Amino acid sequence: MKGFGQLALNVHLNVDATFENFFCANSDPHKLAIRTIKAKESKFLHLFGPKGSGISHLLQAVCNDLSIRKELVAYLPLSQLFQKNPVEVFDGIHEFNSICIDDIDMVTGFEDWQVEIFNLVNRIKDTGARLIIGSHRSIDYMNLSLEDLESRLKSFLGIYIPKFQDSELIGLIYHQASIKGLKCSEGVAEFIIKRVDRSTHEIMAILRKLDKRSLEDARIITIPFVKQVLQI
Amino acid sequence: MDENINDSVWPKCQDLLQGELPQQQFNTWIRPLRASLSQENSILLSAPNRFIEDWVRNHFLQRIREVVKDICAAEINIELKVKSQTPTFINNSIRVEENDSSITTSDFQLNNNTIDLVSTSREELVKSATESRLKTNLNPNFTFNTFVEGKSNQLAFAAAQQVAENPGGSYNPLFIYGGVGLGKTHLMHSVGQAMLSKNPDAKILYLHSERFVADMVKALQLKAIDEFKNFYRSLDALLIDDIQFFAGKERSQEEFFHTYNALLEGGQQMILTCDRYPKEIDGVEERLKSRFGWGLTVAVEPPELETRAAILINKAEQLGFYLSKDSAFFIAQRIRSNVRELEGALKRVIAHAQFAGRQIDIDLIRESLKDLLALQDKLVTIDNIQRVVADYYKLKMSDMLSKRRSRSVARPRQIAMSVAKDLTNYSLPEIGESFGGRDHTTVIHACRKVKELAIGDREVKQDLKHIYRLLSA
């Protein structure tokens, strides 16, 4: 039981992750993913793509959205749960309406986790529950030792979500800035992406930092301001 | 206190808490709780799992107690427990003797909907029992009509039909084995469905071996092992999937052994599936292995090209989409491993077609399966086949191309040639040329030889399976 107290504390569902603030640019894969998730046509769905492609955001958006609709949902990021006993992590989970398992590629090399996910898939087949999994690798590259699980995961509807292009990251910065009510002068986004790691995580962290400092200093976001805050 | 707790105290308490907590917190932690009256002045709240139970206990239980106390104007004890999983044998048909509270074969059954899911004792379970039908767990979509027959599965298909015609006859047990995703479960359900359509009162139960084990563990915890035995032995047909998962579970094997014997002696039908031939299952008792082979053992092989294409067309039709022969063959030529992978590929193609508002054609398939096809192209080259086979048999790449004829080199070389013929579109002379300038007749001989060995030699068959797997992932 102690383990679960700790488990609960460790699992972090970002309540700010919603479909509305998810930036799609003109990316068909992102739009396809959102359409498929919202349509609820697929009982088993697999979103995969490189880090920073927005998979965790989408999975958490599913949970936030369904939770508001009073459904019982579980967000299980394996990267945060991996020290736990898989039997306990998945105990009773099949009775939820929707289950989102993030970082499922963590189970590579761990047969006990693979068996529990395999059991979960089998149990869910007989219920109305929906399972959405997210990973950075496709099933083919996961090298799962449990063939039974591998074949089941391959039957999921898989949607590949690519990393954002530079032009899309620029759009992301302006999009997020407008959501946060930040005023950015021209060229700020281009300046930022040329100087930081081109990942959505990094960019979102920078925007939070800029947001905080601009509020404190009552300044709009200009290139000199960005240089000062990021010390570049 | 009002006995109908679900209609009074708990809903009021929920209303108050909903006003106090953020919506998301309320929905995640409070809404899933179910209340029932456990004793006088005591409410039992059941959480769906330990995770929620623990969170509620640490964060909300005190507040719940205060709110309930205000509503009832009295001190009410609140207990919090995890809702226990109701085993199949309890959900379905524990029967109770009229004059005895102990559970044995008789008149009534526990109801799926009204059973008190927080109960932990046999007495409580029996109390909540009312009439219900057996839940077969059969998938209505898995019938003989929706099964696509081909060379790879025709024997298993015919055997399954025979069993459905004459359950409990000479094909008992029917043991279906083969790799993952080849249709074993579909065949098993088809037999169950056919038996049920002939006799709607037949007591047929499908379950995964893991569920059988979980039920048995629960029966031991509830001290209801006799009920467990009675239930399973009262079935007309028991269908257990993936029995390789019994490996290493000695107590479950012991119980299954007795159930197995009882059913067979009673002429009730058993159908089992497994990923391998009975004798090859590791971690399962010899006496069980030998009994698995008492009836009819049939293999399901990976479907050949035509069957794969037919499966795709059939599945697309079931989903309400038209898939042309050309499109089906295009996918089937590239995805060879199993039916589940075909299914996944088809779902992707359909999702893309719906999203783009386009008809399914080869161009759309190429776009939808871009990453899968790129991987296939990368893996399925003669050069890569030679490398994979050489690695598998711990040979040097140069051995594949050499003139050496010793068996340890010639056999892997023949296997590599045969795989190249099967997986690539290269002609026989081109394949021969890639193997150190050999003649096309050498390739023909290699293909014939490997085909023969794949039927008669279990080791070669196993090797081929692994090599194909390495080349598809």
Short mmCIF file of N, CA, C and O in Angstrom, two decimals, chain B residues 361-464:
data_model
loop_
_atom_site.label_atom_id
_atom_site.label_comp_id
_atom_site.label_asym_id
_atom_site.label_seq_id
_atom_site.Cartn_x
_atom_site.Cartn_y
_atom_site.Cartn_z
N ASP B 361 -6.29 3.53 -52.63
CA ASP B 361 -5.54 3.04 -53.79
C ASP B 361 -4.08 2.87 -53.38
O ASP B 361 -3.71 3.15 -52.22
N ILE B 362 -3.25 2.43 -54.32
CA ILE B 362 -1.85 2.12 -53.97
C ILE B 362 -1.13 3.37 -53.44
O ILE B 362 -0.35 3.28 -52.49
N ASP B 363 -1.40 4.52 -54.05
CA ASP B 363 -0.72 5.75 -53.60
C ASP B 363 -1.06 6.06 -52.15
O ASP B 363 -0.18 6.40 -51.35
N LEU B 364 -2.33 5.95 -51.85
CA LEU B 364 -2.76 6.23 -50.46
C LEU B 364 -2.13 5.22 -49.50
O LEU B 364 -1.67 5.58 -48.41
N ILE B 365 -2.06 3.96 -49.94
CA ILE B 365 -1.47 2.92 -49.07
C ILE B 365 0.02 3.24 -48.83
O ILE B 365 0.51 3.16 -47.70
N ARG B 366 0.71 3.64 -49.91
CA ARG B 366 2.13 4.00 -49.76
C ARG B 366 2.31 5.12 -48.74
O ARG B 366 3.20 5.07 -47.90
N GLU B 367 1.44 6.13 -48.83
CA GLU B 367 1.56 7.27 -47.90
C GLU B 367 1.24 6.82 -46.47
O GLU B 367 1.94 7.17 -45.52
N SER B 368 0.20 6.04 -46.32
CA SER B 368 -0.25 5.64 -44.97
C SER B 368 0.76 4.74 -44.28
O SER B 368 0.92 4.80 -43.06
N LEU B 369 1.39 3.88 -45.06
CA LEU B 369 2.28 2.88 -44.45
C LEU B 369 3.75 3.20 -44.71
O LEU B 369 4.60 2.30 -44.65
N LYS B 370 4.01 4.48 -44.98
CA LYS B 370 5.36 4.93 -45.35
C LYS B 370 6.45 4.33 -44.47
O LYS B 370 7.40 3.74 -44.97
N ASP B 371 6.30 4.46 -43.16
CA ASP B 371 7.36 3.99 -42.26
C ASP B 371 7.49 2.47 -42.26
O ASP B 371 8.59 1.93 -42.25
N LEU B 372 6.34 1.79 -42.33
CA LEU B 372 6.38 0.32 -42.35
C LEU B 372 7.06 -0.19 -43.62
O LEU B 372 7.88 -1.10 -43.58
N LEU B 373 6.70 0.43 -44.74
CA LEU B 373 7.25 -0.04 -46.02
C LEU B 373 8.75 0.28 -46.11
O LEU B 373 9.52 -0.52 -46.64
N ALA B 374 9.13 1.44 -45.56
CA ALA B 374 10.56 1.80 -45.59
C ALA B 374 11.35 0.78 -44.80
O ALA B 374 12.43 0.35 -45.21
N LEU B 375 10.79 0.35 -43.68
CA LEU B 375 11.47 -0.63 -42.84
C LEU B 375 11.59 -1.96 -43.60
O LEU B 375 12.64 -2.60 -43.61
N GLN B 376 10.50 -2.36 -44.23
CA GLN B 376 10.51 -3.61 -45.00
C GLN B 376 11.57 -3.56 -46.09
O GLN B 376 12.34 -4.49 -46.27
N ASP B 377 11.59 -2.43 -46.83
CA ASP B 377 12.54 -2.31 -47.93
C ASP B 377 13.96 -2.41 -47.43
O ASP B 377 14.83 -2.98 -48.07
N LYS B 378 14.17 -1.81 -46.24
CA LYS B 378 15.52 -1.81 -45.68
C LYS B 378 15.93 -3.23 -45.26
O LYS B 378 17.04 -3.65 -45.45
N LEU B 379 14.96 -3.95 -44.70
CA LEU B 379 15.28 -5.28 -44.17
C LEU B 379 15.33 -6.36 -45.24
O LEU B 379 16.14 -7.27 -45.18
N VAL B 380 14.43 -6.25 -46.20
CA VAL B 380 14.30 -7.35 -47.15
C VAL B 380 15.11 -7.10 -48.42
O VAL B 380 14.56 -6.83 -49.48
N THR B 381 16.39 -7.15 -48.27
CA THR B 381 17.29 -7.14 -49.43
C THR B 381 18.08 -8.45 -49.35
O THR B 381 18.20 -9.03 -48.26
N ILE B 382 18.60 -8.89 -50.50
CA ILE B 382 19.35 -10.16 -50.46
C ILE B 382 20.54 -10.03 -49.51
O ILE B 382 20.83 -10.92 -48.72
N ASP B 383 21.16 -8.87 -49.58
CA ASP B 383 22.34 -8.64 -48.73
C ASP B 383 21.98 -8.78 -47.25
O ASP B 383 22.69 -9.44 -46.48
N ASN B 384 20.86 -8.17 -46.87
CA ASN B 384 20.46 -8.23 -45.45
C ASN B 384 20.02 -9.64 -45.05
O ASN B 384 20.28 -10.08 -43.94
N ILE B 385 19.36 -10.34 -45.99
CA ILE B 385 18.95 -11.72 -45.68
C ILE B 385 20.20 -12.56 -45.41
O ILE B 385 20.26 -13.32 -44.44
N GLN B 386 21.20 -12.39 -46.27
CA GLN B 386 22.45 -13.16 -46.07
C GLN B 386 23.07 -12.83 -44.72
O GLN B 386 23.52 -13.70 -43.99
N ARG B 387 23.07 -11.54 -44.38
CA ARG B 387 23.68 -11.10 -43.13
C ARG B 387 22.92 -11.69 -41.92
O ARG B 387 23.53 -12.22 -40.99
N VAL B 388 21.59 -11.60 -41.98
CA VAL B 388 20.77 -12.10 -40.86
C VAL B 388 20.95 -13.61 -40.68
O VAL B 388 21.14 -14.10 -39.56
N VAL B 389 20.93 -14.34 -41.81
CA VAL B 389 21.07 -15.81 -41.71
C VAL B 389 22.47 -16.17 -41.21
O VAL B 389 22.64 -17.05 -40.36
N ALA B 390 23.49 -15.47 -41.73
CA ALA B 390 24.86 -15.75 -41.29
C ALA B 390 25.00 -15.49 -39.79
O ALA B 390 25.56 -16.31 -39.06
N ASP B 391 24.44 -14.38 -39.34
CA ASP B 391 24.49 -14.05 -37.89
C ASP B 391 23.78 -15.12 -37.08
O ASP B 391 24.25 -15.54 -36.03
N TYR B 392 22.62 -15.53 -37.58
CA TYR B 392 21.79 -16.50 -36.85
C TYR B 392 22.55 -17.82 -36.64
O TYR B 392 22.51 -18.41 -35.57
N TYR B 393 23.27 -18.26 -37.72
CA TYR B 393 24.01 -19.54 -37.61
C TYR B 393 25.47 -19.33 -37.21
O TYR B 393 26.27 -20.27 -37.29
N LYS B 394 25.79 -18.10 -36.82
CA LYS B 394 27.14 -17.75 -36.39
C LYS B 394 28.18 -18.10 -37.46
O LYS B 394 29.21 -18.73 -37.18
N LEU B 395 27.89 -17.71 -38.67
CA LEU B 395 28.83 -17.91 -39.79
C LEU B 395 29.36 -16.55 -40.21
O LEU B 395 28.81 -15.51 -39.83
N LYS B 396 30.40 -16.60 -41.06
CA LYS B 396 30.88 -15.34 -41.63
C LYS B 396 30.06 -15.06 -42.88
O LYS B 396 29.59 -15.99 -43.55
N MET B 397 29.96 -13.80 -43.21
CA MET B 397 29.23 -13.41 -44.42
C MET B 397 29.87 -14.07 -45.65
O MET B 397 29.18 -14.50 -46.58
N SER B 398 31.18 -14.18 -45.59
CA SER B 398 31.89 -14.76 -46.76
C SER B 398 31.50 -16.23 -46.99
O SER B 398 31.55 -16.72 -48.12
N ASP B 399 31.09 -16.93 -45.90
CA ASP B 399 30.66 -18.33 -46.06
C ASP B 399 29.44 -18.44 -46.96
O ASP B 399 29.26 -19.42 -47.68
N MET B 400 28.58 -17.43 -46.90
CA MET B 400 27.37 -17.45 -47.71
C MET B 400 27.70 -17.45 -49.21
O MET B 400 26.97 -17.98 -50.02
N LEU B 401 28.81 -16.81 -49.51
CA LEU B 401 29.17 -16.65 -50.92
C LEU B 401 30.23 -17.67 -51.37
O LEU B 401 30.56 -17.77 -52.55
N SER B 402 30.77 -18.42 -50.40
CA SER B 402 31.89 -19.32 -50.72
C SER B 402 31.43 -20.58 -51.45
O SER B 402 30.24 -20.84 -51.60
N LYS B 403 32.42 -21.37 -51.87
CA LYS B 403 32.11 -22.64 -52.57
C LYS B 403 32.00 -23.80 -51.58
O LYS B 403 31.77 -24.93 -51.99
N ARG B 404 32.21 -23.53 -50.30
CA ARG B 404 32.21 -24.62 -49.31
C ARG B 404 30.89 -25.37 -49.31
O ARG B 404 29.82 -24.77 -49.39
N ARG B 405 30.98 -26.70 -49.22
CA ARG B 405 29.76 -27.51 -49.30
C ARG B 405 29.46 -28.27 -48.01
O ARG B 405 28.59 -29.14 -47.99
N SER B 406 30.25 -28.02 -46.95
CA SER B 406 29.97 -28.74 -45.70
C SER B 406 28.57 -28.36 -45.22
O SER B 406 28.11 -27.23 -45.45
N ARG B 407 27.93 -29.30 -44.56
CA ARG B 407 26.53 -29.10 -44.20
C ARG B 407 26.30 -27.86 -43.34
O ARG B 407 25.30 -27.15 -43.50
N SER B 408 27.26 -27.59 -42.44
CA SER B 408 27.10 -26.46 -41.53
C SER B 408 27.05 -25.12 -42.28
O SER B 408 26.58 -24.12 -41.75
N VAL B 409 27.58 -25.13 -43.51
CA VAL B 409 27.55 -23.89 -44.30
C VAL B 409 26.45 -23.98 -45.38
O VAL B 409 25.70 -23.02 -45.62
N ALA B 410 26.37 -25.17 -46.00
CA ALA B 410 25.42 -25.32 -47.12
C ALA B 410 23.96 -25.16 -46.67
O ALA B 410 23.16 -24.52 -47.38
N ARG B 411 23.63 -25.69 -45.49
CA ARG B 411 22.23 -25.60 -45.04
C ARG B 411 21.80 -24.15 -44.80
O ARG B 411 20.77 -23.72 -45.36
N PRO B 412 22.58 -23.37 -44.02
CA PRO B 412 22.20 -21.96 -43.87
C PRO B 412 22.14 -21.23 -45.22
O PRO B 412 21.28 -20.38 -45.44
N ARG B 413 23.06 -21.58 -46.13
CA ARG B 413 23.05 -20.91 -47.44
C ARG B 413 21.74 -21.24 -48.18
O ARG B 413 21.12 -20.37 -48.78
N GLN B 414 21.34 -22.51 -48.10
CA GLN B 414 20.08 -22.90 -48.76
C GLN B 414 18.90 -22.15 -48.13
O GLN B 414 17.99 -21.69 -48.82
N ILE B 415 18.95 -22.03 -46.82
CA ILE B 415 17.87 -21.30 -46.13
C ILE B 415 17.83 -19.84 -46.58
O ILE B 415 16.77 -19.29 -46.90
N ALA B 416 19.01 -19.24 -46.68
CA ALA B 416 19.05 -17.83 -47.11
C ALA B 416 18.51 -17.69 -48.54
O ALA B 416 17.78 -16.74 -48.85
N MET B 417 18.85 -18.64 -49.41
CA MET B 417 18.34 -18.59 -50.80
C MET B 417 16.82 -18.70 -50.81
O MET B 417 16.12 -17.96 -51.51
N SER B 418 16.32 -19.65 -50.02
CA SER B 418 14.88 -19.87 -49.98
C SER B 418 14.14 -18.64 -49.44
O SER B 418 13.10 -18.23 -49.98
N VAL B 419 14.71 -18.04 -48.40
CA VAL B 419 14.08 -16.84 -47.83
C VAL B 419 14.11 -15.70 -48.85
O VAL B 419 13.14 -14.96 -49.02
N ALA B 420 15.24 -15.58 -49.56
CA ALA B 420 15.36 -14.53 -50.58
C ALA B 420 14.31 -14.72 -51.66
O ALA B 420 13.70 -13.76 -52.14
N LYS B 421 14.09 -15.97 -52.06
CA LYS B 421 13.08 -16.25 -53.09
C LYS B 421 11.68 -15.87 -52.58
O LYS B 421 10.87 -15.30 -53.32
N ASP B 422 11.46 -16.16 -51.31
CA ASP B 422 10.14 -15.91 -50.74
C ASP B 422 9.87 -14.42 -50.51
O ASP B 422 8.77 -13.93 -50.77
N LEU B 423 10.88 -13.71 -50.04
CA LEU B 423 10.62 -12.33 -49.61
C LEU B 423 10.95 -11.25 -50.64
O LEU B 423 10.53 -10.11 -50.47
N THR B 424 11.74 -11.58 -51.62
CA THR B 424 12.10 -10.53 -52.58
C THR B 424 11.50 -10.84 -53.96
O THR B 424 10.99 -11.94 -54.19
N ASN B 425 11.60 -9.86 -54.84
CA ASN B 425 11.07 -10.08 -56.20
C ASN B 425 12.18 -10.43 -57.19
O ASN B 425 11.97 -10.39 -58.40
N TYR B 426 13.35 -10.77 -56.65
CA TYR B 426 14.46 -11.11 -57.55
C TYR B 426 14.20 -12.46 -58.23
O TYR B 426 13.58 -13.36 -57.65
N SER B 427 14.72 -12.58 -59.45
CA SER B 427 14.54 -13.84 -60.19
C SER B 427 15.52 -14.88 -59.65
O SER B 427 16.49 -14.54 -58.94
N LEU B 428 15.30 -16.14 -60.05
CA LEU B 428 16.19 -17.22 -59.58
C LEU B 428 17.64 -16.97 -60.01
O LEU B 428 18.55 -17.11 -59.18
N PRO B 429 17.87 -16.61 -61.29
CA PRO B 429 19.28 -16.34 -61.66
C PRO B 429 19.89 -15.19 -60.85
O PRO B 429 21.06 -15.25 -60.47
N GLU B 430 19.09 -14.14 -60.58
CA GLU B 430 19.63 -13.01 -59.80
C GLU B 430 20.01 -13.46 -58.39
O GLU B 430 21.04 -13.05 -57.84
N ILE B 431 19.15 -14.30 -57.81
CA ILE B 431 19.46 -14.79 -56.44
C ILE B 431 20.72 -15.64 -56.48
O ILE B 431 21.64 -15.46 -55.67
N GLY B 432 20.79 -16.56 -57.48
CA GLY B 432 21.98 -17.41 -57.61
C GLY B 432 23.23 -16.57 -57.74
O GLY B 432 24.26 -16.84 -57.09
N GLU B 433 23.16 -15.54 -58.56
CA GLU B 433 24.30 -14.65 -58.79
C GLU B 433 24.76 -13.99 -57.48
O GLU B 433 25.96 -13.86 -57.23
N SER B 434 23.78 -13.62 -56.66
CA SER B 434 24.12 -12.94 -55.39
C SER B 434 24.76 -13.88 -54.37
O SER B 434 25.28 -13.44 -53.36
N PHE B 435 24.64 -15.19 -54.62
CA PHE B 435 25.24 -16.16 -53.70
C PHE B 435 26.51 -16.75 -54.32
O PHE B 435 26.64 -17.96 -54.49
N GLY B 436 27.41 -15.90 -54.69
CA GLY B 436 28.71 -16.35 -55.22
C GLY B 436 28.63 -16.89 -56.63
O GLY B 436 29.36 -17.82 -56.97
N GLY B 437 27.71 -16.36 -57.43
CA GLY B 437 27.62 -16.73 -58.84
C GLY B 437 27.12 -18.14 -59.08
O GLY B 437 27.61 -18.85 -59.96
N ARG B 438 26.11 -18.55 -58.30
CA ARG B 438 25.57 -19.90 -58.49
C ARG B 438 24.48 -19.91 -59.56
O ARG B 438 23.87 -18.89 -59.85
N ASP B 439 24.23 -21.15 -60.07
CA ASP B 439 23.25 -21.33 -61.12
C ASP B 439 21.83 -21.27 -60.54
O ASP B 439 21.64 -21.56 -59.36
N HIS B 440 20.85 -20.92 -61.40
CA HIS B 440 19.48 -20.82 -60.88
C HIS B 440 18.94 -22.17 -60.41
O HIS B 440 18.07 -22.25 -59.55
N THR B 441 19.47 -23.27 -61.00
CA THR B 441 18.99 -24.60 -60.56
C THR B 441 19.39 -24.89 -59.11
O THR B 441 18.70 -25.62 -58.39
N THR B 442 20.51 -24.32 -58.71
CA THR B 442 20.94 -24.48 -57.30
C THR B 442 19.92 -23.82 -56.37
O THR B 442 19.59 -24.33 -55.30
N VAL B 443 19.41 -22.68 -56.82
CA VAL B 443 18.42 -21.96 -56.01
C VAL B 443 17.12 -22.78 -55.94
O VAL B 443 16.51 -22.92 -54.86
N ILE B 444 16.74 -23.34 -57.10
CA ILE B 444 15.50 -24.17 -57.12
C ILE B 444 15.66 -25.34 -56.14
O ILE B 444 14.78 -25.63 -55.33
N HIS B 445 16.82 -25.99 -56.20
CA HIS B 445 17.07 -27.12 -55.31
C HIS B 445 17.01 -26.68 -53.83
O HIS B 445 16.39 -27.36 -53.00
N ALA B 446 17.63 -25.54 -53.57
CA ALA B 446 17.64 -25.02 -52.18
C ALA B 446 16.20 -24.78 -51.70
O ALA B 446 15.84 -25.17 -50.58
N CYS B 447 15.40 -24.18 -52.54
CA CYS B 447 14.01 -23.86 -52.14
C CYS B 447 13.23 -25.15 -51.84
O CYS B 447 12.49 -25.21 -50.85
N ARG B 448 13.42 -26.16 -52.72
CA ARG B 448 12.70 -27.45 -52.51
C ARG B 448 13.15 -28.10 -51.21
O ARG B 448 12.34 -28.58 -50.42
N LYS B 449 14.46 -28.11 -51.03
CA LYS B 449 15.03 -28.76 -49.85
C LYS B 449 14.50 -28.11 -48.56
O LYS B 449 14.07 -28.81 -47.63
N VAL B 450 14.52 -26.78 -48.55
CA VAL B 450 14.10 -26.07 -47.33
C VAL B 450 12.60 -26.31 -47.09
O VAL B 450 12.16 -26.47 -45.94
N LYS B 451 11.84 -26.36 -48.16
CA LYS B 451 10.40 -26.61 -48.02
C LYS B 451 10.16 -27.98 -47.37
O LYS B 451 9.33 -28.12 -46.46
N GLU B 452 10.91 -28.99 -47.84
CA GLU B 452 10.79 -30.34 -47.26
C GLU B 452 11.16 -30.33 -45.78
O GLU B 452 10.46 -30.88 -44.93
N LEU B 453 12.30 -29.69 -45.51
CA LEU B 453 12.78 -29.65 -44.11
C LEU B 453 11.81 -28.92 -43.19
O LEU B 453 11.64 -29.30 -42.03
N ALA B 454 11.20 -27.88 -43.73
CA ALA B 454 10.27 -27.10 -42.90
C ALA B 454 9.08 -27.94 -42.46
O ALA B 454 8.45 -27.66 -41.43
N ILE B 455 8.79 -28.98 -43.22
CA ILE B 455 7.66 -29.86 -42.84
C ILE B 455 8.14 -30.94 -41.86
O ILE B 455 7.52 -31.19 -40.84
N GLY B 456 9.30 -31.54 -42.20
CA GLY B 456 9.72 -32.72 -41.42
C GLY B 456 10.67 -32.44 -40.26
O GLY B 456 10.77 -33.24 -39.33
N ASP B 457 11.40 -31.35 -40.31
CA ASP B 457 12.43 -31.11 -39.30
C ASP B 457 12.02 -29.92 -38.42
O ASP B 457 12.01 -28.77 -38.86
N ARG B 458 11.72 -30.25 -37.16
CA ARG B 458 11.20 -29.22 -36.25
C ARG B 458 12.21 -28.08 -36.02
O ARG B 458 11.87 -26.93 -35.90
N GLU B 459 13.50 -28.51 -35.98
CA GLU B 459 14.54 -27.51 -35.71
C GLU B 459 14.63 -26.49 -36.85
O GLU B 459 14.71 -25.27 -36.62
N VAL B 460 14.60 -27.00 -38.06
CA VAL B 460 14.67 -26.08 -39.21
C VAL B 460 13.43 -25.19 -39.23
O VAL B 460 13.52 -23.98 -39.51
N LYS B 461 12.31 -25.76 -38.92
CA LYS B 461 11.06 -25.00 -38.89
C LYS B 461 11.17 -23.83 -37.90
O LYS B 461 10.79 -22.69 -38.19
N GLN B 462 11.73 -24.15 -36.75
CA GLN B 462 11.90 -23.14 -35.69
C GLN B 462 12.89 -22.06 -36.15
O GLN B 462 12.66 -20.87 -35.96
N ASP B 463 13.98 -22.51 -36.80
CA ASP B 463 14.98 -21.57 -37.30
C ASP B 463 14.34 -20.61 -38.31
O ASP B 463 14.57 -19.40 -38.27
N LEU B 464 13.56 -21.17 -39.21
CA LEU B 464 12.93 -20.33 -40.24
C LEU B 464 12.02 -19.30 -39.60
O LEU B 464 12.00 -18.13 -40.00
#
